[in-house]
PDB file of C-alpha atoms in Angstrom:
ATOM      1  CA  MET A  48     -15.686  19.542  -9.186  1.00 49.00           C
ATOM      2  CA  LEU A  49     -12.228  20.092 -10.671  1.00 53.00           C
ATOM      3  CA  THR A  50     -11.808  19.746 -14.455  1.00 59.00           C
ATOM      4  CA  PHE A  51      -9.848  16.703 -15.761  1.00 66.00           C
ATOM      5  CA  ASP A  52      -5.992  17.163 -15.629  1.00 73.00           C
ATOM      6  CA  SER A  53      -4.289  14.428 -17.378  1.00 81.00           C
ATOM      7  CA  ASP A  54      -0.939  15.118 -15.637  1.00 83.00           C
ATOM      8  CA  ALA A  55      -2.511  14.933 -12.182  1.00 84.00           C
ATOM      9  CA  PHE A  56      -4.423  11.983 -13.125  1.00 89.00           C
ATOM     10  CA  ILE A  57      -1.384  10.149 -14.243  1.00 89.00           C
ATOM     11  CA  GLN A  58       0.654  11.247 -11.247  1.00 86.00           C
ATOM     12  CA  SER A  59      -2.156  10.217  -8.765  1.00 86.00           C
ATOM     13  CA  ALA A  60      -2.551   6.831 -10.325  1.00 88.00           C
ATOM     14  CA  THR A  61       1.294   6.181 -10.676  1.00 87.00           C
ATOM     15  CA  LEU A  62       1.647   7.127  -6.870  1.00 83.00           C
ATOM     16  CA  PHE A  63      -1.096   4.616  -6.163  1.00 83.00           C
ATOM     17  CA  PHE A  64       0.387   1.922  -8.042  1.00 84.00           C
ATOM     18  CA  VAL A  65       3.833   2.589  -6.390  1.00 80.00           C
ATOM     19  CA  LEU A  66       2.304   2.423  -2.928  1.00 79.00           C
ATOM     20  CA  PHE A  67       0.169  -0.519  -3.724  1.00 79.00           C
ATOM     21  CA  ASN A  68       3.339  -2.374  -5.004  1.00 77.00           C
ATOM     22  CA  PRO A  69       2.405  -5.691  -6.249  1.00 81.00           C
ATOM     23  CA  PHE A  70       6.027  -7.003  -5.637  1.00 77.00           C
ATOM     24  CA  LEU A  71       5.790  -6.042  -2.114  1.00 75.00           C
ATOM     25  CA  MET A  72       2.451  -7.355  -1.669  1.00 79.00           C
ATOM     26  CA  SER A  73       3.540 -10.578  -3.119  1.00 77.00           C
ATOM     27  CA  ILE A  74       5.913 -10.993  -0.325  1.00 73.00           C
ATOM     28  CA  TYR A  75       3.399  -9.888   2.238  1.00 74.00           C
ATOM     29  CA  LEU A  76       1.083 -12.701   0.800  1.00 76.00           C
ATOM     30  CA  MET A  77       3.772 -15.169  -0.007  1.00 74.00           C
ATOM     31  CA  ASP A  78       2.589 -17.724   2.480  1.00 72.00           C
ATOM     32  CA  LEU A  79      -0.924 -17.529   0.950  1.00 76.00           C
ATOM     33  CA  ILE A  80       0.485 -17.571  -2.606  1.00 79.00           C
ATOM     34  CA  GLN A  81       2.163 -20.934  -1.517  1.00 77.00           C
ATOM     35  CA  ASP A  82      -0.799 -22.422   0.434  1.00 77.00           C
ATOM     36  CA  LEU A  83      -3.969 -21.390  -1.353  1.00 79.00           C
ATOM     37  CA  ASP A  84      -5.334 -22.605  -4.467  1.00 82.00           C
ATOM     38  CA  SER A  85      -5.927 -20.064  -7.410  1.00 82.00           C
ATOM     39  CA  VAL A  86      -9.731 -19.746  -6.780  1.00 84.00           C
ATOM     40  CA  THR A  87      -9.483 -19.295  -2.890  1.00 83.00           C
ATOM     41  CA  PHE A  88      -6.546 -16.801  -3.303  1.00 83.00           C
ATOM     42  CA  ALA A  89      -8.678 -14.802  -5.691  1.00 84.00           C
ATOM     43  CA  LYS A  90     -11.644 -14.821  -3.603  1.00 83.00           C
ATOM     44  CA  VAL A  91      -9.722 -13.566  -0.336  1.00 81.00           C
ATOM     45  CA  LEU A  92      -7.882 -10.955  -2.538  1.00 83.00           C
ATOM     46  CA  ALA A  93     -11.253  -9.708  -3.938  1.00 84.00           C
ATOM     47  CA  ARG A  94     -12.793  -9.347  -0.666  1.00 83.00           C
ATOM     48  CA  ALA A  95      -9.750  -7.463   0.641  1.00 82.00           C
ATOM     49  CA  THR A  96      -9.809  -5.233  -2.489  1.00 85.00           C
ATOM     50  CA  GLY A  97     -13.379  -4.310  -1.977  1.00 87.00           C
ATOM     51  CA  ILE A  98     -12.941  -3.318   1.582  1.00 85.00           C
ATOM     52  CA  SER A  99      -9.883  -1.151   0.443  1.00 87.00           C
ATOM     53  CA  LEU A 100     -11.692   0.580  -2.304  1.00 90.00           C
ATOM     54  CA  LEU A 101     -14.624   1.685  -0.078  1.00 90.00           C
ATOM     55  CA  VAL A 102     -11.987   3.131   2.440  1.00 89.00           C
ATOM     56  CA  PHE A 103     -10.107   4.952  -0.394  1.00 91.00           C
ATOM     57  CA  TYR A 104     -13.202   6.367  -2.008  1.00 93.00           C
ATOM     58  CA  GLY A 105     -14.275   7.710   1.287  1.00 91.00           C
ATOM     59  CA  PHE A 106     -11.080   9.612   1.874  1.00 90.00           C
ATOM     60  CA  ALA A 107     -11.021  10.926  -1.753  1.00 90.00           C
ATOM     61  CA  LEU A 108     -14.610  12.241  -1.158  1.00 89.00           C
ATOM     62  CA  GLY A 109     -13.874  13.562   2.327  1.00 86.00           C
ATOM     63  CA  GLY A 110     -10.394  15.015   1.793  1.00 82.00           C
ATOM     64  CA  GLU A 111      -8.508  16.667   4.602  1.00 79.00           C
ATOM     65  CA  GLY A 112     -11.799  17.836   6.051  1.00 79.00           C
ATOM     66  CA  LEU A 113     -12.548  14.353   7.079  1.00 78.00           C
ATOM     67  CA  PHE A 114      -9.691  14.308   9.413  1.00 78.00           C
ATOM     68  CA  ARG A 115     -10.870  17.684  11.058  1.00 78.00           C
ATOM     69  CA  THR A 116     -14.555  16.956  11.238  1.00 79.00           C
ATOM     70  CA  LEU A 117     -14.531  13.249  12.066  1.00 76.00           C
ATOM     71  CA  PHE A 118     -11.367  12.519  13.708  1.00 74.00           C
ATOM     72  CA  GLN A 119     -10.677  15.825  15.167  1.00 79.00           C
ATOM     73  CA  VAL A 120      -6.956  15.944  13.994  1.00 79.00           C
ATOM     74  CA  ASP A 121      -4.916  17.702  11.458  1.00 81.00           C
ATOM     75  CA  PHE A 122      -4.167  15.986   8.295  1.00 82.00           C
ATOM     76  CA  ALA A 123      -0.424  16.878   8.955  1.00 82.00           C
ATOM     77  CA  SER A 124      -0.740  14.885  12.243  1.00 83.00           C
ATOM     78  CA  PHE A 125      -1.878  11.762  10.347  1.00 82.00           C
ATOM     79  CA  MET A 126       1.046  12.225   7.859  1.00 83.00           C
ATOM     80  CA  ILE A 127       3.679  12.324  10.675  1.00 87.00           C
ATOM     81  CA  PHE A 128       2.149   9.403  12.554  1.00 85.00           C
ATOM     82  CA  GLY A 129       1.766   7.313   9.271  1.00 81.00           C
ATOM     83  CA  GLY A 130       5.266   7.975   8.402  1.00 84.00           C
ATOM     84  CA  VAL A 131       6.422   6.674  11.701  1.00 88.00           C
ATOM     85  CA  ILE A 132       4.651   3.502  11.178  1.00 82.00           C
ATOM     86  CA  PHE A 133       6.014   3.130   7.710  1.00 79.00           C
ATOM     87  CA  LEU A 134       9.456   3.833   8.879  1.00 85.00           C
ATOM     88  CA  ILE A 135       9.137   1.155  11.649  1.00 83.00           C
ATOM     89  CA  ILE A 136       7.989  -1.334   9.224  1.00 78.00           C
ATOM     90  CA  SER A 137      10.764  -0.922   6.772  1.00 80.00           C
ATOM     91  CA  LEU A 138      13.406  -1.021   9.613  1.00 83.00           C
ATOM     92  CA  ARG A 139      11.866  -4.314  10.802  1.00 78.00           C
ATOM     93  CA  TYR A 140      12.208  -5.723   7.392  1.00 75.00           C
ATOM     94  CA  ILE A 141      15.734  -4.660   7.012  1.00 76.00           C
ATOM     95  CA  PHE A 142      16.847  -6.154  10.385  1.00 75.00           C
ATOM     96  CA  LYS A 143      14.438  -9.196  10.460  1.00 68.00           C
ATOM     97  CA  GLY A 144      13.670 -10.037   6.910  1.00 63.00           C
ATOM     98  CA  SER A 145      10.305 -10.982   5.353  1.00 58.00           C
ATOM     99  CA  GLU A 146       9.000 -12.640   8.557  1.00 59.00           C
ATOM    100  CA  ALA A 147       8.503  -9.035  10.031  1.00 57.00           C
ATOM    101  CA  ILE A 148       6.118  -8.063   7.178  1.00 58.00           C
ATOM    102  CA  VAL A 149       4.211 -11.398   7.424  1.00 55.00           C
ATOM    103  CA  GLN A 150       3.671 -10.944  11.155  1.00 55.00           C
ATOM    104  CA  THR A 151       1.710  -7.763  10.660  1.00 55.00           C
ATOM    105  CA  ARG A 152      -1.127  -9.613   8.917  1.00 51.00           C
ATOM    106  CA  GLY A 153      -2.466 -11.315  11.990  1.00 51.00           C
ATOM    107  CA  PRO A 154      -4.359 -14.607  12.323  1.00 50.00           C
ATOM    108  CA  ALA A 155      -5.334 -16.523   9.242  1.00 46.00           C
ATOM    109  CA  GLU A 156      -9.022 -16.678  10.041  1.00 48.00           C
ATOM    110  CA  HIS A 157      -9.212 -12.877   9.301  1.00 49.00           C
ATOM    111  CA  LEU A 158      -7.435 -13.108   5.856  1.00 53.00           C
ATOM    112  CA  ALA A 159      -9.409 -10.445   3.982  1.00 51.00           C
ATOM    113  CA  GLY A 160      -9.167  -7.828   6.751  1.00 51.00           C
ATOM    114  CA  GLY A 161      -5.570  -8.805   7.359  1.00 53.00           C
ATOM    115  CA  ILE A 162      -4.598  -8.291   3.800  1.00 59.00           C
ATOM    116  CA  ALA A 163      -6.452  -4.969   3.569  1.00 57.00           C
ATOM    117  CA  MET A 164      -4.510  -3.720   6.762  1.00 59.00           C
ATOM    118  CA  PRO A 165      -1.842  -2.301   6.901  1.00 58.00           C
ATOM    119  CA  PHE A 166      -0.592  -2.534   3.371  1.00 61.00           C
ATOM    120  CA  MET A 167      -3.556  -1.994   1.122  1.00 76.00           C
ATOM    121  CA  ILE A 168      -5.219   0.538   3.697  1.00 79.00           C
ATOM    122  CA  GLY A 169      -2.260   2.245   5.094  1.00 78.00           C
ATOM    123  CA  PRO A 170      -1.009   5.714   5.776  1.00 78.00           C
ATOM    124  CA  GLY A 171       0.482   5.995   2.409  1.00 79.00           C
ATOM    125  CA  THR A 172      -2.468   4.931   0.279  1.00 84.00           C
ATOM    126  CA  ILE A 173      -4.739   6.971   2.616  1.00 86.00           C
ATOM    127  CA  SER A 174      -2.753   9.973   2.009  1.00 84.00           C
ATOM    128  CA  ALA A 175      -2.738   9.373  -1.643  1.00 85.00           C
ATOM    129  CA  SER A 176      -6.410   9.106  -1.767  1.00 89.00           C
ATOM    130  CA  VAL A 177      -6.839  12.573   0.014  1.00 88.00           C
ATOM    131  CA  TRP A 178      -4.180  14.101  -2.517  1.00 85.00           C
ATOM    132  CA  ALA A 179      -5.985  12.462  -5.445  1.00 87.00           C
ATOM    133  CA  GLY A 180      -9.355  14.030  -4.312  1.00 88.00           C
ATOM    134  CA  ASN A 181      -7.767  17.363  -3.840  1.00 85.00           C
ATOM    135  CA  SER A 182      -6.100  17.620  -7.257  1.00 86.00           C
ATOM    136  CA  LEU A 183      -8.600  15.751  -9.320  1.00 88.00           C
ATOM    137  CA  GLY A 184     -11.906  16.062  -7.527  1.00 87.00           C
ATOM    138  CA  PRO A 185     -13.731  12.923  -6.161  1.00 86.00           C
ATOM    139  CA  LEU A 186     -14.921  11.251  -9.410  1.00 89.00           C
ATOM    140  CA  TRP A 187     -11.599  11.349 -11.311  1.00 90.00           C
ATOM    141  CA  ALA A 188      -9.795  10.629  -8.223  1.00 90.00           C
ATOM    142  CA  MET A 189     -11.908   7.305  -7.612  1.00 92.00           C
ATOM    143  CA  VAL A 190     -11.124   6.394 -11.377  1.00 92.00           C
ATOM    144  CA  ALA A 191      -7.411   6.897 -10.870  1.00 92.00           C
ATOM    145  CA  ILE A 192      -7.503   4.816  -7.692  1.00 92.00           C
ATOM    146  CA  THR A 193      -9.438   2.125  -9.353  1.00 93.00           C
ATOM    147  CA  VAL A 194      -7.211   1.931 -12.382  1.00 92.00           C
ATOM    148  CA  SER A 195      -4.151   1.774 -10.352  1.00 91.00           C
ATOM    149  CA  ILE A 196      -5.486  -0.897  -8.100  1.00 90.00           C
ATOM    150  CA  VAL A 197      -6.653  -3.100 -11.125  1.00 89.00           C
ATOM    151  CA  ILE A 198      -3.287  -2.962 -12.686  1.00 90.00           C
ATOM    152  CA  ALA A 199      -1.487  -3.831  -9.281  1.00 87.00           C
ATOM    153  CA  LEU A 200      -3.904  -6.812  -8.812  1.00 87.00           C
ATOM    154  CA  VAL A 201      -3.402  -8.047 -12.421  1.00 87.00           C
ATOM    155  CA  ALA A 202       0.452  -7.997 -11.618  1.00 87.00           C
ATOM    156  CA  LEU A 203      -0.183  -9.813  -8.386  1.00 85.00           C
ATOM    157  CA  TRP A 204      -2.288 -12.394 -10.004  1.00 85.00           C
ATOM    158  CA  GLY A 205       0.429 -12.876 -12.562  1.00 84.00           C
ATOM    159  CA  ILE A 206       3.056 -13.508  -9.704  1.00 82.00           C
ATOM    160  CA  LYS A 207       0.557 -16.047  -8.332  1.00 84.00           C
ATOM    161  CA  LEU A 208       0.239 -17.801 -11.667  1.00 82.00           C
ATOM    162  CA  LEU A 209       4.128 -17.842 -12.273  1.00 79.00           C
ATOM    163  CA  TYR A 210       4.570 -19.314  -8.995  1.00 77.00           C
ATOM    164  CA  ASP A 211       2.085 -21.972  -9.294  1.00 77.00           C
ATOM    165  CA  ARG A 212       3.506 -22.972 -12.641  1.00 74.00           C
ATOM    166  CA  GLU A 213       7.273 -22.415 -12.547  1.00 65.00           C
ATOM    167  CA  ILE A 214       8.549 -21.336  -9.220  1.00 61.00           C
ATOM    168  CA  ARG A 215       6.774 -23.724  -6.763  1.00 60.00           C
ATOM    169  CA  ARG A 216       9.430 -26.442  -7.336  1.00 61.00           C
ATOM    170  CA  ASP A 217      12.488 -24.186  -6.858  1.00 62.00           C
ATOM    171  CA  SER A 218      12.322 -22.934  -3.112  1.00 61.00           C
ATOM    172  CA  SER A 219      15.834 -21.417  -3.376  1.00 67.00           C
ATOM    173  CA  LEU A 220      14.460 -19.077  -6.211  1.00 66.00           C
ATOM    174  CA  VAL A 221      11.441 -18.042  -4.111  1.00 65.00           C
ATOM    175  CA  GLU A 222      13.883 -17.213  -1.191  1.00 65.00           C
ATOM    176  CA  ARG A 223      16.082 -15.190  -3.324  1.00 70.00           C
ATOM    177  CA  TYR A 224      13.153 -13.330  -4.819  1.00 66.00           C
ATOM    178  CA  VAL A 225      11.774 -12.579  -1.306  1.00 66.00           C
ATOM    179  CA  ASP A 226      15.004 -11.162   0.075  1.00 69.00           C
ATOM    180  CA  ILE A 227      15.974  -9.024  -3.016  1.00 73.00           C
ATOM    181  CA  THR A 228      12.362  -7.575  -3.576  1.00 71.00           C
ATOM    182  CA  GLY A 229      11.804  -7.249   0.022  1.00 69.00           C
ATOM    183  CA  ARG A 230      15.021  -5.210   0.884  1.00 73.00           C
ATOM    184  CA  ALA A 231      14.396  -3.066  -2.239  1.00 75.00           C
ATOM    185  CA  SER A 232      11.103  -2.482  -1.259  1.00 73.00           C
ATOM    186  CA  ALA A 233      12.032  -1.647   2.279  1.00 76.00           C
ATOM    187  CA  LEU A 234      14.437   1.183   1.091  1.00 80.00           C
ATOM    188  CA  VAL A 235      11.494   2.517  -0.894  1.00 78.00           C
ATOM    189  CA  ILE A 236       9.053   2.395   2.105  1.00 78.00           C
ATOM    190  CA  GLY A 237      11.623   3.915   4.365  1.00 82.00           C
ATOM    191  CA  SER A 238      12.233   6.827   1.842  1.00 83.00           C
ATOM    192  CA  PHE A 239       8.550   7.406   1.552  1.00 79.00           C
ATOM    193  CA  ALA A 240       8.131   7.304   5.202  1.00 82.00           C
ATOM    194  CA  VAL A 241      10.639  10.036   5.800  1.00 88.00           C
ATOM    195  CA  GLN A 242       9.003  12.187   3.082  1.00 84.00           C
ATOM    196  CA  MET A 243       5.663  11.791   4.785  1.00 83.00           C
ATOM    197  CA  ILE A 244       7.137  12.839   8.126  1.00 87.00           C
ATOM    198  CA  MET A 245       8.779  15.827   6.574  1.00 88.00           C
ATOM    199  CA  THR A 246       5.715  16.798   4.669  1.00 83.00           C
ATOM    200  CA  GLY A 247       3.669  16.560   7.927  1.00 81.00           C
ATOM    201  CA  LEU A 248       6.065  18.949   9.730  1.00 85.00           C
ATOM    202  CA  LYS A 249       6.102  21.354   7.020  1.00 83.00           C
ATOM    203  CA  ASP A 250       2.207  21.345   6.688  1.00 75.00           C
ATOM    204  CA  TRP A 251       2.111  21.724  10.584  1.00 73.00           C
ATOM    205  CA  GLY A 252       4.291  24.655  10.345  1.00 70.00           C
ATOM    206  CA  PHE A 253       7.280  23.128  12.097  1.00 63.00           C
ATOM    207  CA  PHE A 254       9.726  24.791   9.581  1.00 53.00           C
ATOM    208  CA  VAL A 255       8.196  28.270   9.432  1.00 48.00           C
ATOM    209  CA  GLY A 256      10.785  30.711   9.664  1.00 46.00           C
ATOM    210  CA  LYS A 257      13.726  28.358   9.137  1.00 48.00           C
ATOM    211  CA  THR A 258      16.146  28.530   6.479  1.00 44.00           C
TER     212      THR A 258
END
């Protein structure tokens, strides 16, 4: 087990929070924020978070070896494919708007699983789980993941309460928030997607011998 590294802990927790992005999640869940009461919304979000944490802990414990032994693929291949998925999502949002993100959630009867995939459990957060496990060791990686997700969920719950109390009566304000936040988040997602692809290619040895 690796000794505690405060810098690596902060970096891992921050990366996870950025990837979990409560503002992007609020767009992804905007119709649920609008339609569900606070108690139902909290229950659905708690189930999705429980599913996600189990997956993240598994990848933090298994690391890159989990890909080679269980999935029979290199971690670099996952990075490249995950980056392509994120890139497609960001491009769809830029050209089609928030509807493109909401469509990825699937039928309403599968809310918990639909919320968990593909934004809670996605290429970025899975990669971050592996990185956290490699740099911090399984125990501290799980702590960092939990802390960042709890902070993100508190922020998301705050957005829900703000909507219920202040924003619900002003639909134009909601539309502006969704458009501005969504487009800014799409740029971040797209940039991270390209970085994942580049990292995967480097790890795969694509740039070996090139200047």
